[in-house]
Short mmCIF file of C-alpha atoms and ligand atoms in Angstrom, two decimals:
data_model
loop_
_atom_site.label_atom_id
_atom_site.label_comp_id
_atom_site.label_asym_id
_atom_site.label_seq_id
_atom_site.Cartn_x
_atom_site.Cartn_y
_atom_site.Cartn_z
CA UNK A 18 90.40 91.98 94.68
CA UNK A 19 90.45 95.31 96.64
CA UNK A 20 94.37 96.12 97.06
CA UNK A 21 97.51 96.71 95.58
CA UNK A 22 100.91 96.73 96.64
CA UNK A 23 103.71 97.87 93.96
CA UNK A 24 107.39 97.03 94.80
CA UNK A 25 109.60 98.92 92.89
CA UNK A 26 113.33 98.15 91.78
CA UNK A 27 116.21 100.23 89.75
CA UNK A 28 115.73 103.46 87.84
CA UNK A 29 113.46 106.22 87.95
CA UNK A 30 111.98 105.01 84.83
CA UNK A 31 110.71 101.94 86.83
CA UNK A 32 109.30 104.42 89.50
CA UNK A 33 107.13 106.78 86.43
CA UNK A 34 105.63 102.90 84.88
CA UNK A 35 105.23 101.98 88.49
CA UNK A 36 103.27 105.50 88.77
CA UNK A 37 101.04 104.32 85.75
CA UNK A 38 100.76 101.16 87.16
CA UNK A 39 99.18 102.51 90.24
CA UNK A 40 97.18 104.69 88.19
CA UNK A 41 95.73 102.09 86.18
CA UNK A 42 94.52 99.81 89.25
CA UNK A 43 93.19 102.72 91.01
CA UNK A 44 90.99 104.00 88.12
CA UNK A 45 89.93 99.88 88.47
CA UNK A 46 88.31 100.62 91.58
CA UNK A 47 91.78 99.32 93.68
CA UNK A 48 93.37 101.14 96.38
CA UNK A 49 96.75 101.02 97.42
CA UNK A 50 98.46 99.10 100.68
CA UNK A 51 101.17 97.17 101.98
CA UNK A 52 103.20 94.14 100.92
CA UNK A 53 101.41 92.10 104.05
CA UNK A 54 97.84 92.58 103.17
CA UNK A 55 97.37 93.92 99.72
CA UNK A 56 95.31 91.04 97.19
CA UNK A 57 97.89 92.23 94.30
CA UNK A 58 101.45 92.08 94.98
CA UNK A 59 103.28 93.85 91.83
CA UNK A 60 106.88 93.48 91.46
CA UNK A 61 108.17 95.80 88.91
CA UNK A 62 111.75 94.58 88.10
CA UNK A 63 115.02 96.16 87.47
CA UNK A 64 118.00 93.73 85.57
CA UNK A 65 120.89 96.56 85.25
CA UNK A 66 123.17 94.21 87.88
CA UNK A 67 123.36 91.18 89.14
CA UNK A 68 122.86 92.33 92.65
CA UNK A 69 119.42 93.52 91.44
CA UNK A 70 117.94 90.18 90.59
CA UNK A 71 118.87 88.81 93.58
CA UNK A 72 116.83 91.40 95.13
CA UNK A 73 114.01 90.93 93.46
CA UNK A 74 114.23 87.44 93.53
CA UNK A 75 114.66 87.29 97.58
CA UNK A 76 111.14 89.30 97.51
CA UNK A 77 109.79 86.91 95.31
CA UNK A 78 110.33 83.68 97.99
CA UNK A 79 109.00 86.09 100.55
CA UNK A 80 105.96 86.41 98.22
CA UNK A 81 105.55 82.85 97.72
CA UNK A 82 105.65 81.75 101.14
CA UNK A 83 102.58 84.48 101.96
CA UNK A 84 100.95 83.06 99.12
CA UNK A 85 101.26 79.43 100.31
CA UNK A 86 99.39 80.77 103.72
CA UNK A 87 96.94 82.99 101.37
CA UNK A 88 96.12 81.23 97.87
CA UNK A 89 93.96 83.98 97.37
CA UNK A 90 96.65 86.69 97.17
CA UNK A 91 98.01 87.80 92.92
CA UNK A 92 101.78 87.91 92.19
CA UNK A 93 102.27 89.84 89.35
CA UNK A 94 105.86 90.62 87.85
CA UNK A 95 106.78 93.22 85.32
CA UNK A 96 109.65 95.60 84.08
CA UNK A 97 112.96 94.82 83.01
CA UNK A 98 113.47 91.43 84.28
CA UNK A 99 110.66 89.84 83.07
CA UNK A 100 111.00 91.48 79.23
CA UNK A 101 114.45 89.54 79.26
CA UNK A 102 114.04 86.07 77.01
CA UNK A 103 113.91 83.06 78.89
CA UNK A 104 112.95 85.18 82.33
CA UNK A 105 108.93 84.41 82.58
CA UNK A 106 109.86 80.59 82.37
CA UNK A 107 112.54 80.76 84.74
CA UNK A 108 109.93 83.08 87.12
CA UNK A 109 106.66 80.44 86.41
CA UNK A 110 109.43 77.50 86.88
CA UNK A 111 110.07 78.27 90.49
CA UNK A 112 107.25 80.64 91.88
CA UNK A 113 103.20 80.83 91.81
CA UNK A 114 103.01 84.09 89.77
CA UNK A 115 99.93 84.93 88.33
CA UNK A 116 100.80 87.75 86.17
CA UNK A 117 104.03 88.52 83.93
CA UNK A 118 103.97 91.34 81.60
CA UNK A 119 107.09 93.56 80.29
CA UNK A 120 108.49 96.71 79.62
CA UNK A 121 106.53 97.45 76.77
CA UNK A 122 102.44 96.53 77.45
CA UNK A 123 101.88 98.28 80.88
CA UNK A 124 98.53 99.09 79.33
CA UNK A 125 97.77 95.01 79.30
CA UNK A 126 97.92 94.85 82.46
CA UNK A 127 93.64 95.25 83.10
CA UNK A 128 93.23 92.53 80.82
CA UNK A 129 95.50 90.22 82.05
CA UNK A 130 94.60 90.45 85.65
CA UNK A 131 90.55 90.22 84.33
CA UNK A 132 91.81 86.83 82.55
CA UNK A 133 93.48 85.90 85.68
CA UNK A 134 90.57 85.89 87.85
CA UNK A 135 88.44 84.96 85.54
CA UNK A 136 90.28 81.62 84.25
CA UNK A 137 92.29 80.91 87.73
CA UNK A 138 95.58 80.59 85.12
CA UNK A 139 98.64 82.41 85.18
CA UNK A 140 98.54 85.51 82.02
CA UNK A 141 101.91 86.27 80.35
CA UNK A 142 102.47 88.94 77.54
CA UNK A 143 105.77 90.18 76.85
CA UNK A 144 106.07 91.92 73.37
CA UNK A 145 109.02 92.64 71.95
CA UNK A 146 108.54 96.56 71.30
CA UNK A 147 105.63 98.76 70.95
CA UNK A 148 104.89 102.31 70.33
CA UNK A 149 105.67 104.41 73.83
CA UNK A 150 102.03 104.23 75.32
CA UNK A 151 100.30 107.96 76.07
CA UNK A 152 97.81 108.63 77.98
CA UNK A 153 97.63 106.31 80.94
CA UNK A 154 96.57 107.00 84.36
CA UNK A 155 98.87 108.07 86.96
CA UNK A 156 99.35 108.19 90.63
CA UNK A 157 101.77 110.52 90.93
CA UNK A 158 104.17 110.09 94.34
CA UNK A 159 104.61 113.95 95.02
CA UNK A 160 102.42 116.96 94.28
CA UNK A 161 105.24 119.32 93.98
CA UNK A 162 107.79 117.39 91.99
CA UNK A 163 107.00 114.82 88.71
CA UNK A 164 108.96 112.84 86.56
CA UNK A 165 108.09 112.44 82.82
CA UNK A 166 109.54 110.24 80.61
CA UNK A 167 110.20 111.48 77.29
CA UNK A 168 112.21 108.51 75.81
CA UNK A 169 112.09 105.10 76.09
CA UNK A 170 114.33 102.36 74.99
CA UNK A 171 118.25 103.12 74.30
CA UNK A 172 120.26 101.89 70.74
CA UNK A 173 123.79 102.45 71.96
CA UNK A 174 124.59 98.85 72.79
CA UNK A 175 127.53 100.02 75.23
CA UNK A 176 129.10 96.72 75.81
CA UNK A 177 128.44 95.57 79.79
CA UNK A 178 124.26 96.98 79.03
CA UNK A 179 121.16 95.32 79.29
CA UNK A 180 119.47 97.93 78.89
CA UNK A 181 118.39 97.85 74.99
CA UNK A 182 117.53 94.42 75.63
CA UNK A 183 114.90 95.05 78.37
CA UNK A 184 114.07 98.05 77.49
CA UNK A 185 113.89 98.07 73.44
CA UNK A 186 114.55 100.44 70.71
CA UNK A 187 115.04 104.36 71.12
CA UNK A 188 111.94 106.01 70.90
CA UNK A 189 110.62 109.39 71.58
CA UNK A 190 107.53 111.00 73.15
CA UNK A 191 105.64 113.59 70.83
CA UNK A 192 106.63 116.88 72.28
CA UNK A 193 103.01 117.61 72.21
CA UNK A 194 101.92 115.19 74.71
CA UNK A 195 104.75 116.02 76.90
CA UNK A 196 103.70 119.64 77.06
CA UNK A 197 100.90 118.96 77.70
CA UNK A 198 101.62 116.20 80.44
CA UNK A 199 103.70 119.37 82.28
CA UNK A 200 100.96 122.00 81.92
CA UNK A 201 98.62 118.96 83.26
CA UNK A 202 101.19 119.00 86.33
CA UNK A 203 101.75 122.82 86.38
CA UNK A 204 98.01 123.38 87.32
CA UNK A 205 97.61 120.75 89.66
CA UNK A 206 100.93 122.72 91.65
CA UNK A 207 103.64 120.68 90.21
CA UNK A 208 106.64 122.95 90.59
CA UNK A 209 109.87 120.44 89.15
CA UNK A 210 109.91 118.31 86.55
CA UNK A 211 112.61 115.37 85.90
CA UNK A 212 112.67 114.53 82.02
CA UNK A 213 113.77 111.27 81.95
CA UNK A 214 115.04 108.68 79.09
CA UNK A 215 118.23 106.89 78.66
CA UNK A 216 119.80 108.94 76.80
CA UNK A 217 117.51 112.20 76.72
CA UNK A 218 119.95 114.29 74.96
CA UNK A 219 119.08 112.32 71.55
CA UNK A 220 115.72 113.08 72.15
CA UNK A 221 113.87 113.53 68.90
CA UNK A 222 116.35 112.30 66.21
CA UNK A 223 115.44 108.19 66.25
CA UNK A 224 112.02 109.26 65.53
CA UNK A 225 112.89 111.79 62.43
CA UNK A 226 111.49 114.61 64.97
CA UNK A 227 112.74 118.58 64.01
CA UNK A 228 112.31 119.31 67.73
CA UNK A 229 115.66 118.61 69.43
CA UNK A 230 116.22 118.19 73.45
CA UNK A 231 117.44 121.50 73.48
CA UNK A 232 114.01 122.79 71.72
CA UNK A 233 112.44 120.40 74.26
CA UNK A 234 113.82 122.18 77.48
CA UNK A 235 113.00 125.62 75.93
CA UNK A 236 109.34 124.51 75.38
CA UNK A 237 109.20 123.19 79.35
CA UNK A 238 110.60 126.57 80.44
CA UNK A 239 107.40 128.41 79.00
CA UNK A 240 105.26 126.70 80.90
CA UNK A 241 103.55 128.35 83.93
CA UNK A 242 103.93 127.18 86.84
CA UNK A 243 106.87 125.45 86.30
CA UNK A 244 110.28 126.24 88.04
CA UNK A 245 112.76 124.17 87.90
CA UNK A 246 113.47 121.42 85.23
CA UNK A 247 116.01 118.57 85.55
CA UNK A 248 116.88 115.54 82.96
CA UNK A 249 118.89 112.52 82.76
CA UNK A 250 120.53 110.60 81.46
CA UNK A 251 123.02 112.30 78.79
CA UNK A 252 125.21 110.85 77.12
CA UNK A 253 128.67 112.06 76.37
CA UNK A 254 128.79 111.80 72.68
CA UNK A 255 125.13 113.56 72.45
CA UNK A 256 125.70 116.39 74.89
CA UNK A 257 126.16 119.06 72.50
CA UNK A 258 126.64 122.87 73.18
CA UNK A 259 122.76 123.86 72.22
CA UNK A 260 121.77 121.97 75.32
CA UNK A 261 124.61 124.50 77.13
CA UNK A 262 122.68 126.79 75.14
CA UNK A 263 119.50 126.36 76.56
CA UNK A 264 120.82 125.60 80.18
CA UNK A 265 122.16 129.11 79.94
CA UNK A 266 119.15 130.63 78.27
CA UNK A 267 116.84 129.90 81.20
CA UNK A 268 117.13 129.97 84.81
CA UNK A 269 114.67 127.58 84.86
CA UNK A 270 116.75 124.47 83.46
CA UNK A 271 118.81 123.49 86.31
CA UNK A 272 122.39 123.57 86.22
CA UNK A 273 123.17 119.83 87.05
CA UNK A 274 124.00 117.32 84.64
CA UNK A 275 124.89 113.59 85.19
CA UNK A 276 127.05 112.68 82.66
CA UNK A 277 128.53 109.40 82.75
CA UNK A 278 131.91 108.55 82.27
CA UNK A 279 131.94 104.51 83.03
CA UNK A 280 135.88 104.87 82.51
CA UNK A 281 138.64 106.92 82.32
CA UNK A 282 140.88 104.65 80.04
CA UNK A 283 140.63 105.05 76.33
CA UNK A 284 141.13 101.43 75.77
CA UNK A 285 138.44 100.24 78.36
CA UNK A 286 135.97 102.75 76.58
CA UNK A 287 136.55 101.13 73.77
CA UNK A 288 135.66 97.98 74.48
CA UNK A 289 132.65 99.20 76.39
CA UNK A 290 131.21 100.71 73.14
CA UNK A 291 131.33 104.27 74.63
CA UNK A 292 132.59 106.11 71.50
CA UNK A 293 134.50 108.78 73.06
CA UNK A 294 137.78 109.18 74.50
CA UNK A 295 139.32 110.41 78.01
CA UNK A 296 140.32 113.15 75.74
CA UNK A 297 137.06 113.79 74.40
CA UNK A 298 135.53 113.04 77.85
CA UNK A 299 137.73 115.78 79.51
CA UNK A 300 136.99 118.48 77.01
CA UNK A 301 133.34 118.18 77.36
CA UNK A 302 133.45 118.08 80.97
CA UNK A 303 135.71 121.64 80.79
CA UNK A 304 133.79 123.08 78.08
CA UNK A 305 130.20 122.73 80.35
CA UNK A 306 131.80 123.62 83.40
CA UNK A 307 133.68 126.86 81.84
CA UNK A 308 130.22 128.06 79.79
CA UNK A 309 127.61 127.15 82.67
CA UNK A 310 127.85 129.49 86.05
CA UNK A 311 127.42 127.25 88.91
CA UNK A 312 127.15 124.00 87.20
CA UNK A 313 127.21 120.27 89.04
CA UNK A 314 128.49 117.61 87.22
CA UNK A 315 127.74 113.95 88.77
CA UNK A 316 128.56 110.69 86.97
CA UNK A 317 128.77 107.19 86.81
CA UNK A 318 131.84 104.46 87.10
CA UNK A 319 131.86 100.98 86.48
CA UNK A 320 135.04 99.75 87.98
CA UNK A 321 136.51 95.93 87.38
CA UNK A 322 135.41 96.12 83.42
CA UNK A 323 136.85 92.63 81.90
CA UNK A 324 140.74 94.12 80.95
CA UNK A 325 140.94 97.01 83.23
CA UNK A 326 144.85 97.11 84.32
CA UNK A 327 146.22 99.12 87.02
CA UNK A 328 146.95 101.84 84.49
CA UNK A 329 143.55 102.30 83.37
CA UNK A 330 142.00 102.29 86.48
CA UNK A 331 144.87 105.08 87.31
CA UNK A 332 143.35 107.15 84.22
CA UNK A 333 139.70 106.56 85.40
CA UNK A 334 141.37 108.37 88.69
CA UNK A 335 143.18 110.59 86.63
CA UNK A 336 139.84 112.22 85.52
CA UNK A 337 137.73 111.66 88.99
CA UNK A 338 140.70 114.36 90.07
CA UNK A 339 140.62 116.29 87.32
CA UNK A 340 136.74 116.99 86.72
CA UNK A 341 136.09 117.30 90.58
CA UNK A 342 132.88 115.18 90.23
CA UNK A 343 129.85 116.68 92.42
CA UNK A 344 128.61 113.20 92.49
CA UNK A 345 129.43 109.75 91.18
CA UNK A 346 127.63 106.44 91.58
CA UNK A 347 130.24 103.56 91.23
CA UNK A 348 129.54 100.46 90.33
CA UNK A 349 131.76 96.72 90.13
CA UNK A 350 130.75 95.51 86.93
CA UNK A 351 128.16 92.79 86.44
CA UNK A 352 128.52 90.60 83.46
CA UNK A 353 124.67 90.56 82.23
CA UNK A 354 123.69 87.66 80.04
CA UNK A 355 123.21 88.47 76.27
CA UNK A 356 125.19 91.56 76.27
CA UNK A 357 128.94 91.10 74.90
CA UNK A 358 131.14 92.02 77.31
CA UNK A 359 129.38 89.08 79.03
CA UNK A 360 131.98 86.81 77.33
CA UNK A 361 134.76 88.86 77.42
CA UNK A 362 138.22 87.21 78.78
CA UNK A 363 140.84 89.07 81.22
CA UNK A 364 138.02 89.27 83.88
CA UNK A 365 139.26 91.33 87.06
CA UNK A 366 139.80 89.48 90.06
CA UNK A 367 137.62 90.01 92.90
CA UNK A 368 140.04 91.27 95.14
CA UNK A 369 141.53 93.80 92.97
CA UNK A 370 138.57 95.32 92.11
CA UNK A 371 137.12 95.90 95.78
CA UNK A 372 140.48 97.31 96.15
CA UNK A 373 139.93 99.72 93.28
CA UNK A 374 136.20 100.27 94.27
CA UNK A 375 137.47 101.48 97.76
CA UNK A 376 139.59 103.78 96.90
CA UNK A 377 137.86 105.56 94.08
CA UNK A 378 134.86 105.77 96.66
CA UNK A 379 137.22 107.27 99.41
CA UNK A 380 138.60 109.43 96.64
CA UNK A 381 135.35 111.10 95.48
CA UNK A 382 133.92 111.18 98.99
CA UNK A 383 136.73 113.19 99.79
CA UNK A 384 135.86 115.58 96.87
CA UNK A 385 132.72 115.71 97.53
CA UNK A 386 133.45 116.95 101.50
CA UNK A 387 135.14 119.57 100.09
CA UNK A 388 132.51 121.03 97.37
CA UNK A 389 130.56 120.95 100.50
CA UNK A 390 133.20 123.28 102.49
CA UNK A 391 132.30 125.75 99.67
CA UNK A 392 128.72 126.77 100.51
CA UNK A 393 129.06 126.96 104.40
CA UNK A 394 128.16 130.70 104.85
CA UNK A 395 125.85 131.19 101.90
CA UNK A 396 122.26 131.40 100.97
CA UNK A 397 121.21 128.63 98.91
CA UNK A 398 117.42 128.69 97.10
CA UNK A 399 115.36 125.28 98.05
CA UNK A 400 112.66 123.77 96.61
CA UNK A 401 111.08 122.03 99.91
CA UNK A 402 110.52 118.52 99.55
CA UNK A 403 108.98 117.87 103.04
CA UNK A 404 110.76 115.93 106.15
CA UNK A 405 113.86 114.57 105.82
CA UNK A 406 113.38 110.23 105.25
CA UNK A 407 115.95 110.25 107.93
CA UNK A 408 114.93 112.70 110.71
CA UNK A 409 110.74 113.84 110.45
CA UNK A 410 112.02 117.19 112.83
CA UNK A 411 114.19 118.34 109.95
CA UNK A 412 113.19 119.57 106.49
CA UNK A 413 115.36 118.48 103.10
CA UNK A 414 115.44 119.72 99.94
CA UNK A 415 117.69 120.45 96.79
CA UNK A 416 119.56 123.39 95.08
CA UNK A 417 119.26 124.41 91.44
CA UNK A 418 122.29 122.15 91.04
CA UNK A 419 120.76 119.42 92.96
CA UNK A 420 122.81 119.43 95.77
CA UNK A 421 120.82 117.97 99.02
CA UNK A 422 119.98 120.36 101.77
CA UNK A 423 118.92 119.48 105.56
CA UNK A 424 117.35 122.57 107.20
CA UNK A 425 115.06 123.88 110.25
CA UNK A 426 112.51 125.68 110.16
CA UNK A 427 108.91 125.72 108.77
CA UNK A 428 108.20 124.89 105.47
CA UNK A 429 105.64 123.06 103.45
CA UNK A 430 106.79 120.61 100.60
CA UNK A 431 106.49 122.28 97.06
CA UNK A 432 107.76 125.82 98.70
CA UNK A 433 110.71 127.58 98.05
CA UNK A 434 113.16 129.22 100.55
CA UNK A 435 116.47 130.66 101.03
CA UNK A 436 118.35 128.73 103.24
CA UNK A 437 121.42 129.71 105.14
CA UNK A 438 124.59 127.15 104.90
CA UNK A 439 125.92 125.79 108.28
CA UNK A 440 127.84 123.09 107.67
CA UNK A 441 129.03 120.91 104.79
CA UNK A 442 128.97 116.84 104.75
CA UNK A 443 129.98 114.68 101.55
CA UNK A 444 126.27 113.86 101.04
CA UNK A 445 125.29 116.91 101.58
CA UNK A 446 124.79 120.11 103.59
CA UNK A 447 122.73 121.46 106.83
CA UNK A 448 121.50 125.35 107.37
CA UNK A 449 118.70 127.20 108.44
CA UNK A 450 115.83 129.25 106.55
CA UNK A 451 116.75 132.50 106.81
CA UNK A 452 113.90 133.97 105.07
CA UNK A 453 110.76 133.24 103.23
CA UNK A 454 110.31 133.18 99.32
CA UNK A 455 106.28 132.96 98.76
CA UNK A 456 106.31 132.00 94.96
N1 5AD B 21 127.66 96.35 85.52
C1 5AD B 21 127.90 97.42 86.35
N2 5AD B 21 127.34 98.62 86.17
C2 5AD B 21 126.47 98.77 85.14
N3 5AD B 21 125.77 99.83 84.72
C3 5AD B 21 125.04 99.47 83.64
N4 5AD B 21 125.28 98.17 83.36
C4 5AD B 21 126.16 97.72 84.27
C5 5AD B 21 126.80 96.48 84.48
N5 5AD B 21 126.57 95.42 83.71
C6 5AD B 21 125.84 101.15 85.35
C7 5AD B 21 126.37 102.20 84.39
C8 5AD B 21 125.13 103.00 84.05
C9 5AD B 21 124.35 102.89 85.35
C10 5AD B 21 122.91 103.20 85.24
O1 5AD B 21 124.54 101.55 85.73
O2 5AD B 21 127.31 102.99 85.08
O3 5AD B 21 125.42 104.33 83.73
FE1 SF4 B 22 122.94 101.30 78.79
FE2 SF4 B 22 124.73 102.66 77.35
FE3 SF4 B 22 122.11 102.85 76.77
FE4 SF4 B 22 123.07 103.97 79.02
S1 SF4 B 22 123.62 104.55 76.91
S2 SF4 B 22 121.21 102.72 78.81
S3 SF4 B 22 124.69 102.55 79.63
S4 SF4 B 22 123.38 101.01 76.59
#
C-alpha cells in the first residue's frame, strides 16, 4: 500500500477532513495520486441533496469495476453519507468496500485500514458523536490560503436538513487551539483564513464558552501574518450586531457574508424551521448593509419547498430584488430521508419549480451583471490565488468582499496587488495589475 487517492464531495468542511485525511496517510508513509493508480481510493461523501448521492454513488461503480480488474486496490468511504443509519449496509450490500468510517472518527482511520490488511475483511466504525478531534495531521491544498473549522455539527433542525443527522451535535473548537492552528499557518506564509462551521456565528455558546464569534474574529485579527479572514456559514437568527462590530473594527475581517435566506415567504420559513421572518430577514440584511462600508451579501435559496405557492415564491423574489444579492446559490429542494419535511404533503410539481428555478436564476444573474458594471474603472486589492482553473495565461483572485477577479500580469499566488477593473461579467470581473503591493 503506497498511494492514495481522496475524492471529495459537498462542503468545504468535507474538503478541511479530506485535508486531515491526507495528512494522516501521508505521515503513514503514503503519498498521494490519481483515481487510476492509487492502492487507496477514499471517497469522502457529501448527503445535503439527492443529486449528491448519485454522484458519489456513480464513482463508486466506477470504483468497483477497477477493483474487479485490480483486487488488490482499497475502497474506503467516509463523510456524511456513510454516518447516515442504514448507509454502510446499503454501501457493503452492493459494492467491495473495504473501509467505512463517518463524520465523527477520522482519527480511526490508521487502525481500520491496519485491520484491513491485516485480516483481508472489510472495517466499519461509525460513532454516533465524539468530541471535535485536535491535532491531526494536515495536507493543506494552498500555502497562501487555509480553511479551519471551528465548529462542527449544527442543532437547528431546519426542516428539509440532513445536516445534524450526518454531521451531529453543535460543538465548538477551543479558541486556543484555533489560535494556535492560524499562527501555525501564519508562519508557514498562510495569508487568508476561512473559519468554517455550520453555523459559525453561534460559535462558543453550545459549549458554555465566554468567548463569542465576535471575540473569535478579534483574536484572528491579532495574529501576524494574517490578512484577510473570511467565515461561513451564519445564520440569520445568530448574526448579531457585535459580529458588525468586529467586521467594522478590523480591516482584516472581510466584508462578505453569506447569509442564507432559503425563502422569502413567512409561511414557507416556517415550516422550514428557520425562525425568522421576511420581515426579520429584510431588516438584518439593511441593518449590515447600512453599518458595513462595502459589504457583499451572498445567500442561499431552496426553491420548490413542499407548499410553496406562486405567492411565496413571488415574496422569495420580492427580497432577491430588494437585498440586491452579490451572490446566491439556488437550489430545487431534495426531500432527504429522516428529516421532516421529507413527509411533508403539497409537494411542488416538477414543472413548476424548474419554472421558478429559471427565473430566479435569470433574475439574480441579472443583478449580479450589474454589481459588476459598478467596479469597471476602479482599483480593486487582490489576494493572488495563482492561474485561473479556466485559462493557465491569466491570473484570478478575490476582493476583500470576495468578489472573483481575472487579471494579467505577473503575480505569484499568496501576493497581493491592486488591480485595475476592465470589464464586469455576472461571475465576475477582468482588469489588469496596475501596480505592485509587496506585503
Ligand atoms: N434540498 C435542497 N437544498 C438544500 N440545502 C440543504 N438541504 C437541502 C435540501 N434538502 C441547501 C440550503 C443550505 C445549502 C448548504 O444547501 O440552501 O443553505
Ligand atoms: Fe442545515 Fe439549517 Fe443547520 Fe444550516 S442551519 S446546517 S441549513 S440544519
Amino acid at each position: 500500500m503506497d498511494t492514495f487517492y481522496i475524492q471529495t464531495f459537498g462542503c468545504q468542511m468535507n474538503e478541511n477532513d479530506s485535508e486531515k485525511i491526507a495528512g494522516m496517510l501521508m505521515e503513514l508513509g503514503l503519498s498521494e495520486s490519481n483515481y487510476t493508480s492509487a492502492d487507496l481510493v477514499l471517497f469522502n461523501t457529501c448527503s445535503i441533496r439527492g443529486n449528491a448521492d448519485e454522484k458519489f454513488f456513480g464513482h463508486l461503480g466506477a470504483a468497483k469495476a477497477r477493483k474487479a480488474k485490480e483486487p488488490d486496490m482499497l475502497i474506503a468511504v467516509c463523510g456524511c453519507f456513510a454516518q447516515q443509519d442504514g448507509a454502510a449496509e446499503e454501501i457493503m450490500s452492493k459494492y467491495p468496500v473495504d473501509i467505512i468510517f463517518g463524520t465523527h472518527n477520522l482519527s480511526s482511520l490508521e487502525e481500520l485500514l491496519t485491520k484491513r490488511i491485516e485480516t483481508g475483511k472489510t472495517q466499519r466504525e461509525i460513532l454516533e458523536d465524539s468530541d471535535i478531534e485536535e491535532g491531526l495531521p494536515i495536507k493543506r491544498s494552498y500555502a497562501h490560503k487555509a480553511f479551519v473549522t471551528i465548529m462542527n455539527g449544527c442543532d437547528n433542525y431546519c426542516s428539509y436538513c440532513i445536516v445534524p443527522f450526518a454531521r451531529g451535535r453543535e460543538k465548538s473548537r477551543e479558541a486556543a487551539n484555533i489560535i494556535t492552528e492560524i499562527k501555525d499557518l501564519a508562519a508557514n506564509g498562510c495569508k487568508e483564513v476561512m473559519l468554517l462551521g455550520q453555523n459559525v456565528n453561534s460559535y462558543g455558546i453550545k459549549s458554555n464558552f465566554i468567548e463569542r464569534f465576535s471575540d473569535l474574529l478579534l483574536d484572528v485579527a491579532v495574529v501576524k501574518g494574517i490578512e484577510r479572514i473570511r467565515f461561513m456559514t451564519s445564520h440569520p437568527k445568530d448574526f448579531g450586531v457585535d459580529i458588525i462590530e468586529a467586521i467594522n473594527a478590523s480591516n482584516k475581517i472581510c466584508n462578505s457574508i453569506h447569509l442564507p435566506l432559503q425563502s422569502g415567504s413567512s409561511k414557507i420559513l416556517a415550516s422550514m424551521n428557520r425562525v425568522y421572518s421576511k420581515e426579520w430577514y429584510l431588516d438584518l440584511a439593511a441593518n449590515i448593509r447600512e453599518s458595513i462600508k462595502g459589504v457583499s451579501i451572498t445567500t442561499d435559496i431552496i426553491v420548490g419547498f413542499p407548499g410553496e405557492e406562486d405567492w411565496d415564491f413571488e415574496q422569495t423574489m420580492e427580497v432577491m430584488d430588494k437585498c440586491k444579492f452579490e451572490g446566491a446559490f439556488t437550489f430545487i429542494f431534495s426531500p432527504r430521508k429522516g428529516t421532516k419535511a421529507y413527509n411533508l404533503d403539497n409537494v411542488v410539481p416538477e414543472h413548476v419549480i424548474k419554472e421558478r428555478f429559471n427565473y430566479l436564476v435569470a433574475f439574480q444573474n441579472n443583478i449580479m451583471a450589474q454589481d459588476s458594471e459598478r467596479y469597471v474603472g476602479t482599483s480593486q486589492e487582490i489576494l493572488v490565488d495563482g492561474p485561473s482553473t479556466k485559462n493557465m495565461n491569466i491570473l484570478s483572485g478575490r476582493t476583500m468582499s470576495n468578489k472573483l477577479v481575472n487579471f494579467t500580469g505577473q503575480a505569484q499566488a499568496g501576493e497581493t496587488v491592486f488591480v485595475k477593473i476592465t470589464e464586469g461579467k455576472p461571475s465576475h470581473l477582468f482588469g489588469h495589475i496596475e501596480e505592485r503591493k509587496w506585503v
